[in-house]
Coordinates of C-alpha atoms in Angstrom, one line a residue:
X1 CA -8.5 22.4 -4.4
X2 CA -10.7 20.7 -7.0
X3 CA -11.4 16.7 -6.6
X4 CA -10.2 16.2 -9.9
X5 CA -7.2 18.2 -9.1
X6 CA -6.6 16.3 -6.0
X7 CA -6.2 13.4 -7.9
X8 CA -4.4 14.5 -10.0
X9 CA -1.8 16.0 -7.3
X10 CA -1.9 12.3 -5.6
X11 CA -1.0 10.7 -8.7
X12 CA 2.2 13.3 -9.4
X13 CA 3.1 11.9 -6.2
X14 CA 2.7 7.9 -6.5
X15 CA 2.7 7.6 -10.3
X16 CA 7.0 8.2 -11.0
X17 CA 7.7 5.4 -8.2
X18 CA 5.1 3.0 -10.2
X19 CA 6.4 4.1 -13.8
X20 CA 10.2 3.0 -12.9
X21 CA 8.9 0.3 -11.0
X22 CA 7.5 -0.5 -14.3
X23 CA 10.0 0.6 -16.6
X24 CA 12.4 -2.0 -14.2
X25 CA 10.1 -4.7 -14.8
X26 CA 9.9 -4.3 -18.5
X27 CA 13.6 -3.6 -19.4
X28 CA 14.5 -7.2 -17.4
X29 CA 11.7 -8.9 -19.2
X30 CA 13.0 -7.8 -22.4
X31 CA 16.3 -8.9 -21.2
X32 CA 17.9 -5.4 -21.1
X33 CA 18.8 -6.7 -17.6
X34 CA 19.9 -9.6 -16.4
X35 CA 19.0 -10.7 -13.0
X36 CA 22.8 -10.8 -12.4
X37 CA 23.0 -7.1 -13.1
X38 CA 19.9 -6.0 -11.6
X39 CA 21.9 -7.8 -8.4
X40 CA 24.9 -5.8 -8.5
X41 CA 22.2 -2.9 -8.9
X42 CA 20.8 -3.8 -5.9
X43 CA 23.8 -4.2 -3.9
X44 CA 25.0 -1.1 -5.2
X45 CA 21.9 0.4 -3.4
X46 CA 22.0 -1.3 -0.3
X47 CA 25.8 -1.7 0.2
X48 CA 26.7 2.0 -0.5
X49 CA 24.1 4.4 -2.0
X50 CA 21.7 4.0 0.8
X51 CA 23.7 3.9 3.7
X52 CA 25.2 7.1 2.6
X53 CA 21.6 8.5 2.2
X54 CA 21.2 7.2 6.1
X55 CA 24.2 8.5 7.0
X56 CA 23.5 12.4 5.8
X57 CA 19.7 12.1 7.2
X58 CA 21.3 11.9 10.6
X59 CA 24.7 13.7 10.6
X60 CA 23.8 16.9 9.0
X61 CA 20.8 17.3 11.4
X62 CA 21.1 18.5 15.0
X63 CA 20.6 14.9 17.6
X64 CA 17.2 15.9 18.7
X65 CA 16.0 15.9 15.3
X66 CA 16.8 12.8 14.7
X67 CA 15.3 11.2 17.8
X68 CA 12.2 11.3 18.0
X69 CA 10.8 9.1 21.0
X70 CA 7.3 9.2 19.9
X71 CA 8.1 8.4 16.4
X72 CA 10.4 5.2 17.7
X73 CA 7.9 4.2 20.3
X74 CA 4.9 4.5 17.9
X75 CA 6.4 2.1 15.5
X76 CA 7.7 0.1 17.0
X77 CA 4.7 -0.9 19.2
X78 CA 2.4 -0.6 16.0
X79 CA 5.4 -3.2 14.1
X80 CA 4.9 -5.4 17.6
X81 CA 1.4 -5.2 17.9
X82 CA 1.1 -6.5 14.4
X83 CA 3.3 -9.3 14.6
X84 CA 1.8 -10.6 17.6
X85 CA -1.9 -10.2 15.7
X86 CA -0.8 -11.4 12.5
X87 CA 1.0 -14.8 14.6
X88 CA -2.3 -15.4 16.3
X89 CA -4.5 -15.2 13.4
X90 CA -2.5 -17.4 11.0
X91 CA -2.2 -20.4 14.1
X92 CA -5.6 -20.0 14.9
X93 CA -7.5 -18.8 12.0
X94 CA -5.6 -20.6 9.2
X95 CA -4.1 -23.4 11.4
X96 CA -0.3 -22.9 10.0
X97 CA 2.6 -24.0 11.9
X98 CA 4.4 -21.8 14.4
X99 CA 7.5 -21.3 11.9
X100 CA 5.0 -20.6 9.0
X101 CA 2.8 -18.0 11.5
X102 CA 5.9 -16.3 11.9
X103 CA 7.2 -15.9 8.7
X104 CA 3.1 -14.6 7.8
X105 CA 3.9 -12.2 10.4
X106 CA 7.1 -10.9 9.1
X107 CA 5.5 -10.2 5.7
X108 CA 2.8 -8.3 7.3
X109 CA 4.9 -6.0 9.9
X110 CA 8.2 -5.3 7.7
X111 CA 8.2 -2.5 5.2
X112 CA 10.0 -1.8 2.1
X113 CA 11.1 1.7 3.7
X114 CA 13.9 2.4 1.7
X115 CA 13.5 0.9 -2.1
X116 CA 9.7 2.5 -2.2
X117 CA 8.8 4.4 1.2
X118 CA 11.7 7.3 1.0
X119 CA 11.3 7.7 -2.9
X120 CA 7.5 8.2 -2.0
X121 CA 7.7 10.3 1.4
X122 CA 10.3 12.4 -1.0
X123 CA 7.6 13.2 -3.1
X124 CA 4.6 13.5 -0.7
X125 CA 6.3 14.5 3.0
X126 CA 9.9 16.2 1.6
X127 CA 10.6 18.0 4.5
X128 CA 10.5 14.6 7.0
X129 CA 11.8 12.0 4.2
X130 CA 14.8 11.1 5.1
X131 CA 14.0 12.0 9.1
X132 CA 11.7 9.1 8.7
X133 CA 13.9 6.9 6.6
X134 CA 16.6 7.0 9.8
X135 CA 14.2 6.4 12.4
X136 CA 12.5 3.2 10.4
X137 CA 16.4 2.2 10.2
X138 CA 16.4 1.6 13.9
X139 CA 13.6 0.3 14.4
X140 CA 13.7 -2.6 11.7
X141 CA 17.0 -3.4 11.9
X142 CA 17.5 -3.1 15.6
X143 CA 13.7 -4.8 16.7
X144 CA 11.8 -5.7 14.4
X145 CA 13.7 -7.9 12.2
X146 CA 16.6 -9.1 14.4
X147 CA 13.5 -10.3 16.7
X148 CA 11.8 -12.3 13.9
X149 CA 15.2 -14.1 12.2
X150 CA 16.0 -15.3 16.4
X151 CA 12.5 -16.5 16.7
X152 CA 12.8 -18.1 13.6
X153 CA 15.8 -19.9 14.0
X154 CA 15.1 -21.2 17.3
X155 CA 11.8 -22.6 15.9
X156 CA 13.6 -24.6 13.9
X157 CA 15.7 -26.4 16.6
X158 CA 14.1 -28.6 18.6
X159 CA 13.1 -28.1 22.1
X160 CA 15.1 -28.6 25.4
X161 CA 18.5 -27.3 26.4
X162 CA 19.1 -27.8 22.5
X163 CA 17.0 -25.4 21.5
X164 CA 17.8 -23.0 24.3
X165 CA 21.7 -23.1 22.9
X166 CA 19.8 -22.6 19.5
X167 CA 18.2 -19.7 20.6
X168 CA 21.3 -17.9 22.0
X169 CA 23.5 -19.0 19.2
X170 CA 20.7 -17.3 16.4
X171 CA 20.7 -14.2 18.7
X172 CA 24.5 -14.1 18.9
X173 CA 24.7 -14.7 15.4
X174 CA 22.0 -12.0 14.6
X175 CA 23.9 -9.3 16.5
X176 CA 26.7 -10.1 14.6
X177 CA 25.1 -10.0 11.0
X178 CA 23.8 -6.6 12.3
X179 CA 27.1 -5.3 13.3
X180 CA 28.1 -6.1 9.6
X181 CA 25.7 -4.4 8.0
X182 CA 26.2 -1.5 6.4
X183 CA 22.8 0.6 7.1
X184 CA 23.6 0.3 10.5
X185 CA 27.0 1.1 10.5
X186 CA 25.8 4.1 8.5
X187 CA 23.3 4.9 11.3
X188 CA 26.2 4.8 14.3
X189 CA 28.3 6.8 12.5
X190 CA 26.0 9.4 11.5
X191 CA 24.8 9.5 15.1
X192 CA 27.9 9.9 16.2
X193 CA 28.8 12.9 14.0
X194 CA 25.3 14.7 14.8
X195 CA 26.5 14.1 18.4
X196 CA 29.8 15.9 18.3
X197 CA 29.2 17.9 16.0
X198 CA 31.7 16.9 13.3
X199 CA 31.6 18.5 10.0
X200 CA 33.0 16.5 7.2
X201 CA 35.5 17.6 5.0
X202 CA 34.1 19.2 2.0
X203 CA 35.7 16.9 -0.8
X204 CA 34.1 14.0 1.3
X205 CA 30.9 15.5 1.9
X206 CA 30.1 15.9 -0.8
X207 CA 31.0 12.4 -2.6
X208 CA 28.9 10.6 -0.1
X209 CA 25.8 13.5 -1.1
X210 CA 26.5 12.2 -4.8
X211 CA 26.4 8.7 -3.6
X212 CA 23.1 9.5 -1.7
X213 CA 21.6 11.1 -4.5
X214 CA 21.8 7.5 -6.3
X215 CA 19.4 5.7 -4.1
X216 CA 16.0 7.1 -5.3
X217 CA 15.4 6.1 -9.2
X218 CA 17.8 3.0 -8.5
X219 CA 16.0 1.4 -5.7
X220 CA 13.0 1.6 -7.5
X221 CA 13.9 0.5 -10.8
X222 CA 15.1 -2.8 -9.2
X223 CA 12.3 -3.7 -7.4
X224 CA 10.5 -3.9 -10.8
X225 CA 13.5 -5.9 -12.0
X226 CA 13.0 -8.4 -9.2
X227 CA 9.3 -9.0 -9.6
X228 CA 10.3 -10.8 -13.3
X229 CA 9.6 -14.1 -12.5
X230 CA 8.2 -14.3 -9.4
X231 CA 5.5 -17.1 -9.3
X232 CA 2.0 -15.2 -9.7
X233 CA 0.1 -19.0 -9.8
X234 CA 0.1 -18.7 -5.5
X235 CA -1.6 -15.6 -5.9
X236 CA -4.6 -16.7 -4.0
X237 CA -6.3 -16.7 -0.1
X238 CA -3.5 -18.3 0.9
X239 CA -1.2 -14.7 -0.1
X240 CA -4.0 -12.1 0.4
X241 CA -4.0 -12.0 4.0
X242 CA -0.2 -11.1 3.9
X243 CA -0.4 -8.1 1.5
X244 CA -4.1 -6.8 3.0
X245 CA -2.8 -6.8 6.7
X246 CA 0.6 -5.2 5.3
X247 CA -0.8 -2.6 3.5
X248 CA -4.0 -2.1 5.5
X249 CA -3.4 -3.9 9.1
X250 CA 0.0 -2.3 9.7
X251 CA -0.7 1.3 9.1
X252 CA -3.8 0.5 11.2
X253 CA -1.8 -0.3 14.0
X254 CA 0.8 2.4 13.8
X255 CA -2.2 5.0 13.5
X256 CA -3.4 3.7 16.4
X257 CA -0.1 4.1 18.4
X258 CA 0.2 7.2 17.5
X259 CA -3.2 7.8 18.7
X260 CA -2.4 7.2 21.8
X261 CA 0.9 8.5 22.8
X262 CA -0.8 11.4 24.5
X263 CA -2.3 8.7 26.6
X264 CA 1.4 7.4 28.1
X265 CA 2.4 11.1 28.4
X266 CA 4.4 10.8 25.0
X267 CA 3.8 14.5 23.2
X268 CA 2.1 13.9 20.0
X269 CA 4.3 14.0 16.2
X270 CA 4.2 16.5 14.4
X271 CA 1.3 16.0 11.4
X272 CA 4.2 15.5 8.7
X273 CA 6.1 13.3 10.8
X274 CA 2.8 11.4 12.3
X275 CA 1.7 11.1 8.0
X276 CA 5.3 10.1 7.4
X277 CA 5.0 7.1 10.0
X278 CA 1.8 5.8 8.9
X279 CA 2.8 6.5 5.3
X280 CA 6.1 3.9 6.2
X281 CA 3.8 1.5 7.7
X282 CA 1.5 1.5 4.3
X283 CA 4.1 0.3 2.2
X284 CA 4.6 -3.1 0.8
X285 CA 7.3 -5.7 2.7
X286 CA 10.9 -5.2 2.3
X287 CA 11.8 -7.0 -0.6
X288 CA 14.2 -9.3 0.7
X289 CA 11.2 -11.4 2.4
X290 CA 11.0 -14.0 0.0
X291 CA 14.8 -14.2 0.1
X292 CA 14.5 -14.6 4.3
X293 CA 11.6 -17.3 3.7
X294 CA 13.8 -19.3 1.7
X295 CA 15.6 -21.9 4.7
X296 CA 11.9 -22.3 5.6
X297 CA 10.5 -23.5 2.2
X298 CA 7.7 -20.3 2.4
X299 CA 9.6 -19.1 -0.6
X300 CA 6.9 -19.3 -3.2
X301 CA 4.5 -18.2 -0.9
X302 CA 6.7 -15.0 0.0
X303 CA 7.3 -13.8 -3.6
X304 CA 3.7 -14.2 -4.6
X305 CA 2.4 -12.1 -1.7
X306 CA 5.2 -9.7 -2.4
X307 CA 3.9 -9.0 -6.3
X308 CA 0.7 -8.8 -4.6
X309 CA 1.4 -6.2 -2.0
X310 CA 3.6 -3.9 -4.4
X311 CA 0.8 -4.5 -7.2
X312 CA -2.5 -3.5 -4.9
X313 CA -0.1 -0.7 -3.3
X314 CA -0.8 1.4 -5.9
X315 CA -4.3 1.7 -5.0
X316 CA -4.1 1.9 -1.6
X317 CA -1.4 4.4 -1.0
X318 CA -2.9 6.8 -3.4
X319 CA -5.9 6.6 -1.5
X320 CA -3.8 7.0 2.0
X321 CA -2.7 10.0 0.4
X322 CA -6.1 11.4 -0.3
X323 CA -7.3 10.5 2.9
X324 CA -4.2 12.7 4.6
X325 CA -4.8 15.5 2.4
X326 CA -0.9 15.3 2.3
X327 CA -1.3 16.2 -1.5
X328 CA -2.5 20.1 -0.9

């Protein structure tokens, strides 16, 4: 394959996401959209359309397909071993608070797997998409995040038997926001199909395939949407560390775990799967962290780093993608 035909393959596979991302960013702008609707879109996505896409990644595939220890542990220590990096540079290096480190962290170790990683391991890695989408389920919503809102909340109590209580209330309540929501319900259920080895009624299958099927274009098309009016003006050094060690730290990190899974006795991923993770780990914070920064006043600091990161993603995913050769 040609250079000028690589490139060409790698921007068939990054360009659509960016040109609805785009197109959802223009259409709101021009008032097409209102926010109001672009938030029933979203809920749509999140509340029904994805969890149903979570749902059929895990129960129409066999339970070892599904879990992959080296995928989980990779991840999740690559996640970890960002967090705790990203922490210790923004208390020491830029001299923030504890509860501000944190929340630095979160932006830099939380990806946006579902509204732009599936729609873009779809087209690159089609074969492990929604393999991967599952597995970066569990590990965000059961570690990584649920870790990060209980430290968070127990920074902001003070210290003593007060904030002890503070910190088991916030991991009570935590537990019980995640039994409530529905991409882990989806998850449990489809796990527990793929374990018994249910098939679903065919009327039924097939209307949560159709509602599946809606997750791709839609997700997209309102993270453009959310980006109108987001303040740009923070766009400085105070954002750019967030979106470089996102899109460049993280996947770092998760490389590097995967690196060294032979070295704990872990049998290595698969290349698709191994591309898939790092692929995951490459892509720009969820989109709900300037939404999770808001009790914490970080909100304007959030959003900025978040047009940032999805803006400069552009750039360095396609040049992931070349480096993977996942485009041939």
């Amino acid at each position: 394959m040609t250079p000028p035909l690589r490139m060409l393959a790698i921007l068939a596979i990054v360009s659509p996401i960016y040109i609805i991302i785009a197109l959802g960013y223009a259409t709101t702008r021009a008032g097409v959209f209102g926010k109001a609707e672009l938030l029933a879109f979203g809920k749509f996505v999140l509340k029904l359309a994805l969890p149903a896409l979570v749902f059929n990644a895990i129960a129409q595939r066999h339970i070892a397909d599904i879990i992959v220890p080296g995928y989980l542990l990779a991840y999740t220590a690559g996640g970890l071993a960002m967090l705790g990096g990203a922490y210790a540079l923004a208390r020491k290096a830029f001299g923030l608070s504890h509860q501000q480190a944190l929340l630095h962290a979160m932006g830099m170790c939380s990806s946006n797997s579902a509204f732009i990683g599936y729609p873009i391991l779809l087209l690159a890695l089609p074969g492990v998409a929604t393999t991967a989408l599952a597995l970066n389920v569990v590990v965000e919503n059961v570690v990584l995040l649920p870790l990060l809102l209980v430290l968070l909340e127990t920074s902001a109590r003070k210290a003593g038997a007060e904030g002890a209580a503070g910190g088991a209330a916030a991991f009570k309540a935590t537990l019980k926001q995640l039994a409530r929501n529905p991409l882990i319900i989806a998850l449990l259920a489809g796990l527990a199909v793929s374990l018994l080895e249910l098939q679903l009624p065919a009327p039924l299958g097939r209307s949560v395939t159709m509602f599946a099927q809606a997750s791709g274009a839609l997700s997209v098309f309102v993270i453009g949407g959310t980006l109108v009016g987001l303040p740009l003006r923070g766009v400085s050094m105070k954002v750019a560390p967030i979106a470089a060690g996102k899109l460049l730290l993280h996947p770092l990190m998760v490389a590097l775990a995967l690196a060294a899974l032979p070295l704990l006795g872990v049998a290595p991923l698969e290349p698709d799967l191994r591309n898939a993770a790092v692929l995951m780990a490459a892509m720009p914070m969820m989109s709900i962290y300037p939404l999770l920064a808001l009790p914490y006043g970080f909100t304007e600091r959030a959003a900025a780093a978040l047009v940032l990161a999805t803006v400069a993603s552009f750039g360095t995913l396609s040049a992931l993608l070349w480096l993977m050769g996942s485009f041939a």
